[in-house]
PDB file of C-alpha atoms in Angstrom:
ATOM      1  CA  UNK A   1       0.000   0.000   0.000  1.00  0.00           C
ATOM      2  CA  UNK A   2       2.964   2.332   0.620  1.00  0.00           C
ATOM      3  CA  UNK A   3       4.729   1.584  -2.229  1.00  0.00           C
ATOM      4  CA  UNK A   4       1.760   2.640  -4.479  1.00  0.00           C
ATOM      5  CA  UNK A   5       1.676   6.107  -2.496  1.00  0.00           C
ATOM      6  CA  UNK A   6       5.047   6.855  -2.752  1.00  0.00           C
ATOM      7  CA  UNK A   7       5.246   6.108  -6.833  1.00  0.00           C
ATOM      8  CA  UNK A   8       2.756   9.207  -7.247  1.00  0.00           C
ATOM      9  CA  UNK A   9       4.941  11.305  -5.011  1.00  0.00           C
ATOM     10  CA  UNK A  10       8.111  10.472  -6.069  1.00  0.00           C
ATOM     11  CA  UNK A  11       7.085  11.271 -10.106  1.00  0.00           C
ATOM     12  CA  UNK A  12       4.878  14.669  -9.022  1.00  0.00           C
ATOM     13  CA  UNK A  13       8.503  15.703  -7.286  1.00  0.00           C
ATOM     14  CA  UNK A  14      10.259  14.847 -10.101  1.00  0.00           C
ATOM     15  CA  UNK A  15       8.027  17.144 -12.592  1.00  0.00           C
ATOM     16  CA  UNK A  16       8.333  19.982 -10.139  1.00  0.00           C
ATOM     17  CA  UNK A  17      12.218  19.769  -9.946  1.00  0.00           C
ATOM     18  CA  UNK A  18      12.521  18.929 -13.322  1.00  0.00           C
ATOM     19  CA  UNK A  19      12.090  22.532 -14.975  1.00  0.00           C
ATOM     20  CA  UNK A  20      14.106  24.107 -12.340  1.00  0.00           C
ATOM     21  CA  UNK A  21      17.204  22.237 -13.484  1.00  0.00           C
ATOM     22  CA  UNK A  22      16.620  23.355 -16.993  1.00  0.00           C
ATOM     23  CA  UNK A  23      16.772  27.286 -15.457  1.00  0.00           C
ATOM     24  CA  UNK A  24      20.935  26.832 -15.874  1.00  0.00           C
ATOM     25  CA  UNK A  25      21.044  28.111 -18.780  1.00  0.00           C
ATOM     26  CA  UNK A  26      20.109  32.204 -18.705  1.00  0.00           C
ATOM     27  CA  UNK A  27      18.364  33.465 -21.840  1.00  0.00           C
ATOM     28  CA  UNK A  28      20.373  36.861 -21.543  1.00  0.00           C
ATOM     29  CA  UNK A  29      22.910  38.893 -23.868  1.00  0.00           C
ATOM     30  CA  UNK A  30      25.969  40.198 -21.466  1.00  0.00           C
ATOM     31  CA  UNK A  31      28.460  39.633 -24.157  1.00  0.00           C
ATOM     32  CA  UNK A  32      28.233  40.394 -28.085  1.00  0.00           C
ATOM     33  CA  UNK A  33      30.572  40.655 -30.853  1.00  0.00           C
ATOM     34  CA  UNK A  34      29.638  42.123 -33.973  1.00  0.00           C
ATOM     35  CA  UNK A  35      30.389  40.456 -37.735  1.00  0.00           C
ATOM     36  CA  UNK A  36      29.560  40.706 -41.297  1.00  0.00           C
ATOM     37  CA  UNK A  37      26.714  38.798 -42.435  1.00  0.00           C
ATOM     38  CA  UNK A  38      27.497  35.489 -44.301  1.00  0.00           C
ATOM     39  CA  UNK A  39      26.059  36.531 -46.938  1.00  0.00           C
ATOM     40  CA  UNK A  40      27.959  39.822 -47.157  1.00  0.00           C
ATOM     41  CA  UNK A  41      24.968  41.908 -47.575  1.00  0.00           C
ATOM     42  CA  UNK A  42      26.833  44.829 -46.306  1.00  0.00           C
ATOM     43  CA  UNK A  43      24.395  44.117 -42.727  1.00  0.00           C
ATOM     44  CA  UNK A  44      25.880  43.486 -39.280  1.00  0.00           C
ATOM     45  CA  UNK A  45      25.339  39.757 -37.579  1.00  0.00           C
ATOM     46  CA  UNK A  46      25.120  40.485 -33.470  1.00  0.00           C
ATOM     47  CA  UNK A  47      26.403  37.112 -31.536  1.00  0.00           C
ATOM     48  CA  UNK A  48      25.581  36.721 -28.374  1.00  0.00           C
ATOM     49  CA  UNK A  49      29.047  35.389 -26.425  1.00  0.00           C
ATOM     50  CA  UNK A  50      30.060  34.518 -23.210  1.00  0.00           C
ATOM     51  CA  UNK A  51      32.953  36.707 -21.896  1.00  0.00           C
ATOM     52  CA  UNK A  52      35.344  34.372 -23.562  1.00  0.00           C
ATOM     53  CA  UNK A  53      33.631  35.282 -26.897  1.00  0.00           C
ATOM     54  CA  UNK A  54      32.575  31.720 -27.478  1.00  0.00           C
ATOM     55  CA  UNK A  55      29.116  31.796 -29.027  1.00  0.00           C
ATOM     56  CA  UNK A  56      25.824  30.888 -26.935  1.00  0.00           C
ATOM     57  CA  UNK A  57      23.882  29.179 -29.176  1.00  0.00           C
ATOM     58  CA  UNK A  58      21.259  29.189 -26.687  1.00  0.00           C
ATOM     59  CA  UNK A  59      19.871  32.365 -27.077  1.00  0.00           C
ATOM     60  CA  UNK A  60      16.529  32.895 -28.808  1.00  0.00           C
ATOM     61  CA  UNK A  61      13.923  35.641 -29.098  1.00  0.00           C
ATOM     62  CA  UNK A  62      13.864  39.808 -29.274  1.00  0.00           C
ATOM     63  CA  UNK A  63      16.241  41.790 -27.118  1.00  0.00           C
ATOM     64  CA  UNK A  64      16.413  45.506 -27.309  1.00  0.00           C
ATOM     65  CA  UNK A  65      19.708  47.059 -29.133  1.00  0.00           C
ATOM     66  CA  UNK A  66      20.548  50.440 -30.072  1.00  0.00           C
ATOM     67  CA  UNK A  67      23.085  51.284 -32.464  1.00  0.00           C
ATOM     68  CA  UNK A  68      24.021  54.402 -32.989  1.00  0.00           C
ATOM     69  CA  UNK A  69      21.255  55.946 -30.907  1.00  0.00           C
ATOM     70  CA  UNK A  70      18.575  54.199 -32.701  1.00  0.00           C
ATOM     71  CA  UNK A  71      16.752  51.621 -30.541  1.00  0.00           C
ATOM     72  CA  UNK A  72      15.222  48.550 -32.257  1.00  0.00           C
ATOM     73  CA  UNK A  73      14.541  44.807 -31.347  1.00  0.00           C
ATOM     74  CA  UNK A  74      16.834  42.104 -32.886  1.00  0.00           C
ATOM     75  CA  UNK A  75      15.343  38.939 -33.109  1.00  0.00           C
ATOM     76  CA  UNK A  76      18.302  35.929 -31.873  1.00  0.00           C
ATOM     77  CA  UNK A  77      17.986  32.538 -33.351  1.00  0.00           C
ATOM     78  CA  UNK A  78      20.591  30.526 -32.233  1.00  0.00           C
ATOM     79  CA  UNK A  79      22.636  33.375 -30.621  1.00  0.00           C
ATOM     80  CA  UNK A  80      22.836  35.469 -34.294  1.00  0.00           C
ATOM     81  CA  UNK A  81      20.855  38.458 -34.960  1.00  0.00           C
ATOM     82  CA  UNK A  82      21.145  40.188 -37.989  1.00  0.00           C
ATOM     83  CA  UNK A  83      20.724  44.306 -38.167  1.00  0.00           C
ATOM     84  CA  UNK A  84      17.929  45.733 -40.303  1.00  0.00           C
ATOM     85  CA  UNK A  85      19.705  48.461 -42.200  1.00  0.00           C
ATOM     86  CA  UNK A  86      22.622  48.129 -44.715  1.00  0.00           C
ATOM     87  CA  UNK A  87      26.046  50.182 -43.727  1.00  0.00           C
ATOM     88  CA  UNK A  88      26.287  52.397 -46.749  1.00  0.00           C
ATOM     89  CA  UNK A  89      29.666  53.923 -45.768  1.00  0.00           C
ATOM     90  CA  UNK A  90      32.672  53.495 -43.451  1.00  0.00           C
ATOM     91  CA  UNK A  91      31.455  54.950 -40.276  1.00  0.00           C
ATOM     92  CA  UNK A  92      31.654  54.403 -36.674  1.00  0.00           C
ATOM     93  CA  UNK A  93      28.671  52.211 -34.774  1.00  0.00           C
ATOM     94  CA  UNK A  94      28.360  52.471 -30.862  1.00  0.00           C
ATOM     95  CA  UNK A  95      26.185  48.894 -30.023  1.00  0.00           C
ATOM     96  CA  UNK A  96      24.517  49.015 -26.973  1.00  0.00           C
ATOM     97  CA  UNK A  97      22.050  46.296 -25.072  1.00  0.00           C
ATOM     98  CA  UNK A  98      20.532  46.930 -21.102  1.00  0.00           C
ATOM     99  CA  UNK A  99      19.056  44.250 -19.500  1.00  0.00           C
ATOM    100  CA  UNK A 100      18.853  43.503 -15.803  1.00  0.00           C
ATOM    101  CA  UNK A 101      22.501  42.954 -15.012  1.00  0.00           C
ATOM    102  CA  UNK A 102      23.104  46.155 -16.831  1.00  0.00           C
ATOM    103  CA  UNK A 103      24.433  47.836 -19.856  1.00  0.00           C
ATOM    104  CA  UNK A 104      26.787  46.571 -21.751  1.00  0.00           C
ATOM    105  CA  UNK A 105      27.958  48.953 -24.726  1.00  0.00           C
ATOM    106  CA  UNK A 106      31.047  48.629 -27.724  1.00  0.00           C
ATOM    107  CA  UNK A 107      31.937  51.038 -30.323  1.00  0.00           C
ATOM    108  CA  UNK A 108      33.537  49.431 -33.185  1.00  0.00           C
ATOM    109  CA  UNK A 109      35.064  51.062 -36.407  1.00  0.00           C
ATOM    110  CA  UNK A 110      33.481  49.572 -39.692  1.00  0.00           C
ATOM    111  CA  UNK A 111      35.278  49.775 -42.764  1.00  0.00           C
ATOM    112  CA  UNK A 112      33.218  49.078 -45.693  1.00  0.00           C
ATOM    113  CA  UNK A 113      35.297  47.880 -48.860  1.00  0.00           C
ATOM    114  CA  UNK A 114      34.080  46.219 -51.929  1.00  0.00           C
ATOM    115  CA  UNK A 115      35.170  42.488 -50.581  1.00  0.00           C
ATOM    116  CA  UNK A 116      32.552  43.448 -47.989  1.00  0.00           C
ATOM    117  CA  UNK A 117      32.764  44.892 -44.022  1.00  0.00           C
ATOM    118  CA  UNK A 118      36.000  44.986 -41.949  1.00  0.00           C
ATOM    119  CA  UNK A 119      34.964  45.454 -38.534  1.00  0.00           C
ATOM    120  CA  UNK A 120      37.471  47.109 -35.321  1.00  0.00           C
ATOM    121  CA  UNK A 121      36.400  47.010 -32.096  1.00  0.00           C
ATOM    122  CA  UNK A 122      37.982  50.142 -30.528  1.00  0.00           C
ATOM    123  CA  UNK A 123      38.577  49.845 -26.768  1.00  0.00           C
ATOM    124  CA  UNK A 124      37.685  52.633 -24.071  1.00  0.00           C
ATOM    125  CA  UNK A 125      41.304  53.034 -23.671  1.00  0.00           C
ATOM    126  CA  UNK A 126      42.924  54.214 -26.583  1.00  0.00           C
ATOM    127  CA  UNK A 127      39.968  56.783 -26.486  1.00  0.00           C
ATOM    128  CA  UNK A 128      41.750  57.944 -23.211  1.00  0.00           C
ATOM    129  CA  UNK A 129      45.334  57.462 -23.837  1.00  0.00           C
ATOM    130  CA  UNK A 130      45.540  59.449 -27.691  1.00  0.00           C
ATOM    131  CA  UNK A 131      44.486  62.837 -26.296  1.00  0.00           C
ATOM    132  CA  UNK A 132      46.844  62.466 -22.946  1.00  0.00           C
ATOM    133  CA  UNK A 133      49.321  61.273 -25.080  1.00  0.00           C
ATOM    134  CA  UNK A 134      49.113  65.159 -27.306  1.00  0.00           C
ATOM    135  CA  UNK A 135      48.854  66.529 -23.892  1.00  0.00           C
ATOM    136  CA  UNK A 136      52.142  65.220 -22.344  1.00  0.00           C
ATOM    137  CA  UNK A 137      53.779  65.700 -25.622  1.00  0.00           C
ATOM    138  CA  UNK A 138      53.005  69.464 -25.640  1.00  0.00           C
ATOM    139  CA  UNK A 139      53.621  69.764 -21.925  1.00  0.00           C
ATOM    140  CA  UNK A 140      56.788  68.231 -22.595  1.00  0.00           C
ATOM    141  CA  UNK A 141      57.964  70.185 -26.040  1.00  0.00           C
ATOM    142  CA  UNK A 142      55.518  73.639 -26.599  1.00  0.00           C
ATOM    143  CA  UNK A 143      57.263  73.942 -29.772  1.00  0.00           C
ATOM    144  CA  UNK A 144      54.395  71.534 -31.075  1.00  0.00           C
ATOM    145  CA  UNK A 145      51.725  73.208 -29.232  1.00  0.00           C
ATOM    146  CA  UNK A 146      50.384  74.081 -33.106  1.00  0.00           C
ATOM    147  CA  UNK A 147      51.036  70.617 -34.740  1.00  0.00           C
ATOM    148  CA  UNK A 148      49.193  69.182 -31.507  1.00  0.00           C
ATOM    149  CA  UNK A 149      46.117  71.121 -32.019  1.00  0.00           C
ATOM    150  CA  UNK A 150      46.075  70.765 -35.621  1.00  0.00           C
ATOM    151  CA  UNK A 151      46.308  66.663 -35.203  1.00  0.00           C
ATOM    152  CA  UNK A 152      43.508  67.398 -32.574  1.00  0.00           C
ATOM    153  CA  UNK A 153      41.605  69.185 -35.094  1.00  0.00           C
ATOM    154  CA  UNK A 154      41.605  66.824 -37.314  1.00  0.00           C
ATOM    155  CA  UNK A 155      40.894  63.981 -35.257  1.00  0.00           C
ATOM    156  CA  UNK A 156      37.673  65.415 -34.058  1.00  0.00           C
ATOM    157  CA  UNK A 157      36.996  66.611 -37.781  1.00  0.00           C
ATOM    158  CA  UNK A 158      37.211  62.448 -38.463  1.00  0.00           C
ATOM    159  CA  UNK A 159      35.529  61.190 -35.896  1.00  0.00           C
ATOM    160  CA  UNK A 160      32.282  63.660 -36.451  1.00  0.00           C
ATOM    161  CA  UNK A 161      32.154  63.295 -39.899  1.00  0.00           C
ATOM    162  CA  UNK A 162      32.230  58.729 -39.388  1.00  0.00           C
ATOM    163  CA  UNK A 163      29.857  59.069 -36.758  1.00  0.00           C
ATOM    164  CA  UNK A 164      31.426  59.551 -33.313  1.00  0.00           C
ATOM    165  CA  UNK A 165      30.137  62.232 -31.757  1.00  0.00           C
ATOM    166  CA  UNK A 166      30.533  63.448 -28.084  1.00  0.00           C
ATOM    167  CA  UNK A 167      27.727  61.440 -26.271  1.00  0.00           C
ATOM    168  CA  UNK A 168      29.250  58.262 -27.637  1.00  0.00           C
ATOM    169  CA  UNK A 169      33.132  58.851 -26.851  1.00  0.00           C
ATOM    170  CA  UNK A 170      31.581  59.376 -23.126  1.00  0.00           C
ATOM    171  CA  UNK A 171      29.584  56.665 -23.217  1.00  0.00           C
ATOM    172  CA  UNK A 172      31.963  54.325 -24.437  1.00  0.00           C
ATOM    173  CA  UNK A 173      34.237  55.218 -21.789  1.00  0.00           C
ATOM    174  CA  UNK A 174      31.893  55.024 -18.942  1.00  0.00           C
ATOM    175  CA  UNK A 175      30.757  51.337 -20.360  1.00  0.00           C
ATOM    176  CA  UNK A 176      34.590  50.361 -20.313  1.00  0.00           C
ATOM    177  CA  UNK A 177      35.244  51.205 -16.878  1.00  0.00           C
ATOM    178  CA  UNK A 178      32.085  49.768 -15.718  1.00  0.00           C
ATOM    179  CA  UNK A 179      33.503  46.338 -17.012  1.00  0.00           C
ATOM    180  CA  UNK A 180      36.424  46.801 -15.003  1.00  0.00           C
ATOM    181  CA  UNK A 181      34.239  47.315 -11.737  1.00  0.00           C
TER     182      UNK A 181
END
């Protein structure tokens, strides 16, 4: 008579536990690298990555993204999303997702050629280090206080006109050094 209770109990525990095992495995972007499409449509392929950049296959459905400034949903199928609009010209692209462990934010240089898209991510730190690096050097030598701020000139006049603008030199920083934390 036990027996025959216990076989009921033990398979209702075992269909309550059993979906809480499956719960290992987070359906959540904290790590993305950006690539060309396969297809080289001139249109960027988001893949969700662990922080070893190994791909998590895992990951379906819409998660919010903005590039740029421009907020859509990219829908993941197998940890690739693919972005809606074509990159017409070289240009910068600052790739940003939130979700509840935060934002996580990378500005990458894209190169468009005719083989197709060469992509550079471009860390938080050389965004620091190239204008203290002019400083010093004029602190150092004020004879090139002029070539300095002509090299400064220019690289502003570079990075406005491919697409990095104030807000997003900031931004990128602040995202770096909230990695580090």
């Amino acid at each position: 008579m036990l027996q025959s209770i216990y076989k009921p109990l033990w398979l209702m525990l075992v269909v309550i536990l059993l979906p809480l095992s499956s719960q290992a495995q987070k359906n959540e972007i904290n790590h993305f690298i950006v690539k060309e499409t396969l297809i080289k449509n001139g249109k960027l392929a988001i893949i969700a990555t662990d922080s070893l950049e190994n791909p998590l296959e895992y990951v379906n459905g819409t998660f919010q993204f903005t590039v740029n400034g421009f907020t859509s949903g990219l829908e993941f199928l197998d940890g690739v999303a693919t972005t809606d609009n074509e990159v017409e010209n070289s240009t910068f692209a600052f790739i940003k997702h939130v979700n509840t462990n935060g934002s996580h934010g990378q500005l990458f240089y894209i190169n468009k050629t005719e083989s197709g898209l060469d992509i550079f991510k471009i860390s938080w730190i050389w965004l620091i280090l190239v204008p203290l690096a002019l400083v010093l050097i004029v602190m150092m030598f004020r004879k090139f206080l002029t070539a300095a701020i002509i090299i400064f000139l220019i690289i502003i006049y570079f990075n406005y006109k491919k697409g990095l603008d104030v807000t997003t030199f900031f931004d990128t920083i602040v995202h770096g050094i909230q990695n580090l934390i």
